[in-house]
XYZ file of N, CA and C in Angstrom:
564
model
N 113.404 -97.422 125.656
C 112.960 -96.053 125.795
C 111.985 -95.695 124.680
N 112.240 -96.119 123.493
C 111.374 -95.829 122.369
C 110.000 -96.462 122.585
N 109.959 -97.676 123.092
C 108.677 -98.341 123.314
C 107.877 -97.646 124.414
N 108.525 -97.169 125.443
C 107.840 -96.461 126.501
C 107.236 -95.159 125.973
N 107.964 -94.432 125.148
C 107.478 -93.183 124.565
C 106.272 -93.464 123.678
N 106.355 -94.526 122.872
C 105.232 -94.881 122.002
C 104.007 -95.261 122.835
N 104.243 -96.033 123.887
C 103.130 -96.459 124.724
C 102.466 -95.259 125.418
N 103.254 -94.344 125.938
C 102.705 -93.144 126.576
C 101.925 -92.294 125.570
N 102.443 -92.199 124.348
C 101.759 -91.441 123.307
C 100.421 -92.093 122.955
N 100.406 -93.427 122.843
C 99.169 -94.156 122.539
C 98.144 -93.977 123.661
N 98.595 -94.021 124.904
C 97.680 -93.837 126.037
C 97.090 -92.429 126.036
N 97.919 -91.461 125.721
C 97.435 -90.078 125.666
C 96.406 -89.921 124.554
N 96.672 -90.517 123.391
C 95.721 -90.445 122.285
C 94.416 -91.147 122.631
N 94.515 -92.311 123.269
C 93.291 -93.043 123.609
C 92.476 -92.283 124.651
N 93.156 -91.584 125.569
C 92.421 -90.767 126.539
C 91.715 -89.611 125.857
N 92.361 -88.998 124.883
C 91.757 -87.878 124.163
C 90.592 -88.329 123.294
N 90.640 -89.531 122.777
C 89.589 -90.042 121.903
C 88.527 -90.821 122.653
N 88.777 -91.132 123.890
C 87.852 -91.952 124.678
C 86.646 -91.139 125.121
N 85.491 -91.809 125.198
C 84.287 -91.131 125.675
C 84.127 -91.251 127.182
N 84.974 -92.056 127.824
C 84.879 -92.180 129.279
C 85.641 -91.053 129.930
N 85.122 -90.564 131.046
C 85.791 -89.450 131.741
C 87.180 -89.860 132.232
N 88.077 -88.896 132.245
C 89.438 -89.131 132.710
C 89.474 -88.913 134.209
N 90.155 -89.810 134.911
C 90.304 -89.652 136.355
C 91.493 -88.744 136.631
N 91.291 -87.839 137.563
C 92.360 -86.930 137.956
C 92.652 -87.138 139.426
N 93.912 -87.106 139.779
C 94.351 -87.186 141.173
C 93.718 -88.374 141.911
N 93.590 -89.489 141.240
C 93.058 -90.724 141.822
C 91.640 -90.572 142.371
N 90.868 -89.578 141.893
C 89.484 -89.404 142.292
C 88.590 -89.967 141.190
N 87.438 -90.454 141.579
C 86.493 -90.955 140.586
C 85.990 -89.789 139.755
N 85.610 -90.057 138.504
C 85.086 -88.962 137.682
C 83.809 -88.383 138.301
N 83.628 -87.082 138.129
C 82.473 -86.411 138.716
C 81.221 -86.810 137.944
N 80.198 -87.186 138.679
C 78.927 -87.550 138.064
C 78.094 -86.295 137.851
N 77.358 -86.289 136.772
C 76.467 -85.176 136.500
C 75.131 -85.503 137.138
N 74.605 -84.577 137.916
C 73.348 -84.812 138.630
C 72.170 -84.811 137.652
N 71.087 -85.426 138.079
C 69.865 -85.437 137.272
C 69.396 -84.010 137.045
N 69.485 -83.192 138.099
C 69.098 -81.786 137.977
C 69.860 -81.112 136.842
N 71.182 -81.295 136.815
C 71.990 -80.626 135.800
C 71.692 -81.140 134.399
N 71.398 -82.425 134.278
C 71.017 -82.978 132.968
C 69.709 -82.347 132.491
N 68.743 -82.231 133.400
C 67.464 -81.605 133.055
C 67.658 -80.136 132.669
N 68.507 -79.459 133.419
C 68.682 -78.017 133.210
C 69.277 -77.685 131.850
N 70.148 -78.534 131.337
C 70.744 -78.263 130.022
C 69.637 -78.118 128.983
N 68.692 -79.040 128.987
C 67.590 -78.990 128.021
C 66.599 -77.875 128.360
N 66.271 -77.735 129.639
C 65.254 -76.771 130.036
C 65.702 -75.322 129.844
N 66.968 -75.038 130.105
C 67.467 -73.670 129.921
C 67.392 -73.301 128.445
N 67.759 -74.240 127.599
C 67.689 -73.995 126.159
C 66.241 -73.735 125.724
N 65.312 -74.553 126.204
C 63.896 -74.377 125.881
C 63.363 -73.055 126.444
N 63.766 -72.733 127.668
C 63.326 -71.492 128.311
C 63.776 -70.284 127.486
N 65.016 -70.293 127.051
C 65.549 -69.159 126.294
C 64.869 -69.011 124.937
N 64.385 -70.108 124.372
C 63.708 -70.059 123.075
C 62.259 -69.606 123.179
N 61.646 -69.777 124.358
C 60.218 -69.480 124.501
C 59.944 -68.341 125.482
N 60.953 -67.621 125.856
C 60.806 -66.570 126.868
C 59.926 -65.425 126.341
N 59.063 -64.862 127.202
C 58.246 -63.718 126.767
C 59.134 -62.534 126.377
N 58.622 -61.692 125.503
C 59.409 -60.548 125.023
C 59.726 -59.554 126.137
N 58.978 -59.614 127.240
C 59.195 -58.690 128.360
C 60.164 -59.256 129.399
N 60.796 -60.382 129.094
C 61.689 -61.036 130.060
C 63.083 -61.256 129.486
N 64.053 -61.278 130.383
C 65.437 -61.618 130.066
C 65.919 -62.571 131.147
N 66.887 -63.401 130.798
C 67.503 -64.298 131.773
C 68.993 -64.028 131.748
N 69.580 -63.921 132.941
C 71.009 -63.618 133.041
C 71.668 -64.644 133.958
N 72.705 -65.297 133.447
C 73.493 -66.252 134.218
C 74.796 -65.576 134.608
N 75.016 -65.382 135.910
C 76.277 -64.810 136.375
C 77.426 -65.755 136.051
N 77.166 -67.050 136.220
C 78.149 -68.085 135.915
C 77.514 -69.034 134.910
N 77.964 -69.016 133.642
C 77.347 -69.857 132.622
C 77.502 -71.362 132.887
N 78.397 -71.732 133.795
C 78.566 -73.142 134.153
C 77.651 -73.562 135.294
N 76.937 -72.606 135.879
C 76.025 -72.898 136.985
C 74.594 -72.611 136.522
N 74.021 -73.554 135.797
C 72.672 -73.375 135.268
C 71.605 -73.394 136.357
N 71.983 -73.799 137.550
C 71.024 -73.907 138.651
C 70.792 -72.591 139.395
N 71.442 -71.514 138.951
C 71.271 -70.221 139.613
C 71.352 -69.112 138.568
N 70.287 -68.309 138.505
C 70.249 -67.244 137.513
C 69.272 -66.155 137.938
N 69.236 -65.086 137.163
C 68.351 -63.959 137.426
C 67.380 -63.820 136.272
N 66.112 -63.649 136.608
C 65.090 -63.336 135.611
C 64.808 -61.850 135.745
N 64.844 -61.150 134.626
C 64.570 -59.714 134.597
C 63.248 -59.525 133.858
N 62.297 -58.880 134.519
C 60.992 -58.641 133.898
C 60.831 -57.147 133.681
N 60.466 -56.802 132.451
C 60.302 -55.416 132.023
C 58.870 -55.234 131.508
N 57.901 -55.056 132.409
C 56.502 -54.977 131.973
C 56.280 -53.855 130.957
N 55.489 -54.164 129.931
C 55.183 -53.152 128.915
C 53.720 -52.724 128.969
N 53.025 -53.147 130.045
C 51.633 -52.741 130.262
C 51.330 -52.847 131.751
N 50.206 -52.309 132.150
C 49.760 -52.432 133.538
C 50.401 -51.426 134.488
N 50.141 -51.646 135.772
C 50.604 -50.727 136.816
C 52.124 -50.571 136.840
N 52.865 -51.645 136.564
C 54.315 -51.644 136.721
C 55.051 -51.378 135.412
N 54.333 -50.913 134.396
C 54.912 -50.608 133.086
C 56.113 -49.679 133.247
N 57.182 -49.993 132.545
C 58.373 -49.160 132.585
C 59.348 -49.526 133.692
N 58.980 -50.476 134.548
C 59.873 -50.897 135.624
C 60.775 -52.044 135.202
N 61.786 -52.284 135.995
C 62.728 -53.388 135.783
C 62.788 -54.167 137.092
N 62.316 -55.419 137.044
C 62.183 -56.227 138.250
C 63.055 -57.471 138.158
N 63.908 -57.648 139.160
C 64.860 -58.756 139.170
C 64.398 -59.847 140.127
N 64.496 -61.102 139.663
C 64.132 -62.267 140.467
C 65.315 -63.232 140.471
N 65.752 -63.615 141.656
C 66.848 -64.568 141.805
C 66.251 -65.970 141.879
N 66.705 -66.850 140.995
C 66.177 -68.214 140.910
C 67.282 -69.195 141.263
N 66.974 -70.113 142.192
C 67.908 -71.173 142.574
C 67.174 -72.502 142.429
N 67.780 -73.407 141.683
C 67.198 -74.730 141.494
C 67.951 -75.695 142.396
N 67.218 -76.275 143.350
C 67.821 -77.194 144.313
C 68.176 -78.525 143.666
N 68.967 -79.311 144.365
C 69.427 -80.604 143.861
C 68.264 -81.569 143.606
N 67.141 -81.406 144.315
C 66.019 -82.321 144.135
C 65.017 -81.861 143.060
N 65.447 -80.923 142.218
C 64.639 -80.490 141.079
C 64.493 -81.676 140.136
N 63.468 -81.970 139.633
C 62.198 -81.406 139.334
C 61.081 -81.912 140.247
N 61.480 -82.598 141.301
C 60.509 -83.035 142.298
C 60.029 -81.835 143.120
N 60.913 -80.919 143.392
C 60.527 -79.709 144.133
C 60.754 -78.477 143.252
N 59.998 -77.419 143.513
C 60.102 -76.217 142.678
C 61.374 -75.430 142.957
N 61.755 -74.578 142.026
C 62.871 -73.676 142.283
C 62.514 -72.712 143.399
N 63.521 -72.148 144.026
C 63.332 -71.101 145.014
C 63.509 -69.776 144.283
N 62.538 -68.881 144.433
C 62.578 -67.608 143.719
C 62.353 -66.479 144.708
N 63.160 -65.444 144.579
C 63.021 -64.264 145.438
C 63.095 -63.021 144.559
N 62.217 -62.080 144.821
C 62.247 -60.811 144.099
C 63.311 -59.922 144.754
N 64.224 -59.430 143.939
C 65.313 -58.588 144.446
C 64.986 -57.098 144.378
N 63.886 -56.771 143.708
C 63.491 -55.377 143.535
C 62.331 -55.063 144.467
N 62.472 -54.011 145.234
C 61.391 -53.609 146.133
C 60.254 -53.029 145.289
N 59.035 -53.536 145.542
C 57.894 -53.024 144.804
C 56.622 -53.130 145.631
N 55.598 -52.409 145.200
C 54.296 -52.406 145.854
C 53.390 -53.289 145.011
N 53.126 -54.505 145.530
C 52.432 -55.524 144.737
C 51.668 -56.444 145.690
N 50.439 -56.832 145.366
C 49.684 -57.692 146.268
C 50.239 -59.112 146.393
N 50.986 -59.592 145.393
C 51.483 -60.967 145.407
C 52.983 -61.079 145.646
N 53.620 -59.952 145.933
C 55.053 -59.946 146.227
C 55.260 -59.044 147.439
N 55.864 -59.603 148.483
C 56.091 -58.790 149.679
C 57.228 -57.819 149.437
N 57.316 -56.814 150.278
C 58.413 -55.845 150.153
C 59.762 -56.495 150.465
N 59.737 -57.659 151.112
C 60.967 -58.403 151.409
C 61.349 -59.349 150.263
N 60.503 -59.465 149.242
C 60.828 -60.274 148.073
C 60.191 -61.650 148.020
N 59.373 -61.983 149.019
C 58.664 -63.265 148.962
C 57.603 -63.184 147.865
N 57.316 -64.347 147.232
C 56.409 -64.365 146.095
C 55.267 -65.342 146.346
N 54.058 -64.898 146.045
C 52.877 -65.754 146.135
C 52.497 -66.142 144.706
N 52.910 -67.332 144.311
C 52.619 -67.862 142.980
C 52.449 -69.367 143.129
N 51.275 -69.862 142.814
C 50.941 -71.273 143.049
C 51.998 -72.235 142.529
N 52.480 -72.016 141.326
C 53.402 -73.002 140.755
C 54.750 -73.064 141.464
N 55.023 -72.123 142.357
C 56.255 -72.174 143.151
C 56.047 -72.882 144.486
N 54.841 -73.387 144.704
C 54.542 -74.104 145.948
C 54.525 -75.599 145.691
N 55.123 -76.347 146.596
C 55.114 -77.802 146.498
C 53.673 -78.315 146.563
N 52.928 -77.798 147.510
C 51.522 -78.176 147.679
C 50.692 -76.907 147.667
N 49.773 -76.843 146.737
C 48.965 -75.635 146.644
C 47.493 -75.990 146.751
N 46.752 -75.151 147.414
C 45.323 -75.372 147.650
C 44.548 -75.438 146.337
N 44.941 -74.610 145.360
C 44.187 -74.542 144.107
C 44.521 -75.657 143.120
N 45.454 -76.545 143.487
C 45.813 -77.638 142.591
C 46.723 -77.223 141.452
N 47.171 -75.982 141.447
C 48.037 -75.486 140.373
C 49.495 -75.382 140.808
N 49.826 -76.054 141.901
C 51.183 -75.980 142.438
C 52.197 -76.734 141.589
N 53.389 -76.843 142.137
C 54.488 -77.473 141.429
C 54.195 -78.949 141.174
N 54.592 -79.415 140.011
C 54.520 -80.828 139.645
C 55.765 -81.132 138.826
N 56.247 -82.373 138.834
C 57.450 -82.715 138.061
C 57.321 -82.450 136.560
N 56.105 -82.259 136.081
C 55.910 -81.953 134.660
C 56.142 -80.481 134.339
N 56.228 -79.648 135.356
C 56.490 -78.221 135.134
C 57.952 -78.016 134.769
N 58.211 -76.899 134.105
C 59.570 -76.602 133.646
C 59.932 -75.154 133.969
N 61.191 -74.827 133.745
C 61.670 -73.468 134.012
C 60.900 -72.422 133.207
N 60.553 -72.745 131.982
C 59.806 -71.776 131.175
C 58.479 -71.429 131.849
N 57.867 -72.409 132.548
C 56.614 -72.144 133.270
C 56.848 -71.147 134.398
N 57.992 -71.252 135.054
C 58.333 -70.328 136.139
C 58.475 -68.909 135.588
N 59.198 -68.760 134.476
C 59.397 -67.430 133.885
C 58.060 -66.840 133.440
N 57.249 -67.641 132.772
C 55.932 -67.152 132.324
C 55.058 -66.788 133.524
N 55.132 -67.576 134.591
C 54.356 -67.292 135.799
C 54.775 -65.985 136.442
N 56.081 -65.771 136.567
C 56.577 -64.512 137.133
C 56.135 -63.327 136.280
N 56.248 -63.476 134.976
C 55.832 -62.408 134.069
C 54.334 -62.113 134.227
N 53.547 -63.151 134.422
C 52.098 -62.995 134.560
C 51.691 -62.283 135.843
N 52.576 -62.260 136.835
C 52.268 -61.515 138.064
C 52.102 -60.020 137.789
N 52.580 -59.571 136.647
C 52.480 -58.163 136.291
C 51.336 -57.902 135.315
N 50.602 -58.979 134.965
C 49.482 -58.816 134.029
C 48.272 -59.617 134.505
N 48.065 -60.798 133.958
C 46.823 -61.540 134.181
C 46.751 -62.374 135.450
N 47.865 -62.664 136.136
C 47.800 -63.436 137.377
C 47.779 -62.555 138.615
N 47.664 -61.287 138.415
C 47.578 -60.344 139.515
C 46.378 -60.711 140.374
N 46.606 -60.982 141.657
C 45.538 -61.493 142.511
C 45.370 -60.610 143.743
N 44.247 -59.919 143.785
C 43.948 -59.072 144.931
C 43.074 -59.804 145.956
N 42.565 -60.981 145.585
C 41.655 -61.727 146.460
C 42.388 -62.597 147.477
N 43.552 -63.121 147.133
C 44.335 -63.975 148.033
C 45.774 -63.448 148.046
N 45.971 -62.255 148.614
C 47.273 -61.588 148.510
C 48.296 -62.067 149.538
N 49.549 -61.869 149.221
C 50.641 -62.046 150.170
C 50.853 -60.720 150.904
N 50.839 -59.642 150.154
C 50.962 -58.296 150.732
C 49.539 -57.755 150.917
N 48.973 -58.053 152.065
C 47.581 -57.690 152.370
C 47.391 -56.178 152.329
N 48.382 -55.447 152.805
C 48.288 -53.986 152.816
C 48.156 -53.421 151.400
N 48.925 -53.968 150.463
C 48.850 -53.508 149.070
C 47.486 -53.838 148.462
N 46.979 -55.037 148.741
C 45.666 -55.427 148.213
C 44.555 -54.548 148.775
N 44.617 -54.269 150.077
C 43.617 -53.389 150.711
C 43.702 -51.981 150.127
N 44.914 -51.529 149.906
C 45.131 -50.207 149.327
C 44.436 -50.129 147.965
N 44.596 -51.167 147.150
C 43.968 -51.218 145.831
C 42.436 -51.183 145.954
N 41.906 -51.996 146.873
C 40.450 -52.075 147.045
C 39.852 -50.736 147.510
N 40.563 -50.051 148.387
C 40.041 -48.807 148.961
C 40.203 -47.605 148.032
N 41.344 -47.542 147.326
C 41.617 -46.362 146.505
C 42.565 -46.735 145.373
N 41.984 -47.130 144.263
C 42.778 -47.615 143.130
C 43.749 -46.554 142.599
N 43.308 -45.318 142.513
C 44.206 -44.280 141.974
C 45.371 -44.013 142.927
N 45.124 -44.043 144.225
C 46.204 -43.873 145.202
C 47.170 -45.069 145.143
N 46.608 -46.276 144.944
C 47.432 -47.484 144.781
C 48.369 -47.304 143.594
N 47.807 -46.842 142.485
C 48.600 -46.658 141.270
C 49.710 -45.621 141.479
N 49.421 -44.569 142.221
C 50.428 -43.544 142.527
C 51.569 -44.167 143.337
N 51.222 -44.985 144.335
C 52.254 -45.621 145.166
C 53.095 -46.601 144.352
N 52.452 -47.358 143.461
C 53.188 -48.272 142.576
C 54.190 -47.482 141.747
N 53.769 -46.361 141.170
C 54.651 -45.529 140.340
C 55.819 -44.987 141.169
N 55.534 -44.590 142.421
C 56.606 -44.103 143.298
C 57.655 -45.190 143.517
N 57.205 -46.413 143.780
C 58.126 -47.538 143.978
C 58.917 -47.817 142.698
N 58.220 -47.811 141.550
C 58.907 -48.056 140.279
C 59.972 -46.997 140.058
N 59.625 -45.736 140.263
C 60.577 -44.644 140.044
C 61.746 -44.687 141.018
N 61.486 -45.133 142.251
C 62.539 -45.158 143.257
C 63.403 -46.422 143.181
N 62.792 -47.588 142.942
C 63.516 -48.855 143.054
C 63.662 -49.651 141.761
N 62.872 -49.330 140.723
C 62.839 -50.204 139.544
C 62.988 -49.466 138.227
N 63.569 -48.294 138.270
C 63.725 -47.498 137.037
C 64.667 -48.216 136.088
N 64.262 -48.267 134.824
C 65.096 -48.936 133.791
C 66.317 -48.127 133.462
């Protein structure tokens, strides 16, 4: 009996000190996906280099593949608004781009009222050659989303054609409508 107790104690200690995963319920240890390995480093880098107008929120800190980006523009038409983007990183990341949807209704030439986003780096294949590539990272996605409210604003190749036309025809009326949307749907 004493030898069995000693042996069980030694096995428990070796399991605690071992670097190999412990098998539970006769199942093989869970493998960590390439996506999840990449995300550990990329999330850390993203959080260190995030623009001052952005925040990232993880509902589940153990699920790095799904989070919310919050953009708080401090200049331009959407200044003072709070815009939420839901980001999901698929299992085939970094070969394919994350899926991003705007959760805040807004009047914008590159974001539809349903939340679809027109941003080259979120496209697998883009006409302008600036689409997704395996060398891109999550920080690029956050910076790109943030830029939709400043320098990447595109009225020439819009997703929301009505918003772009509105801007071209009457800029001051466009600005009034943007403010109405911000006040109704994106107030901080």
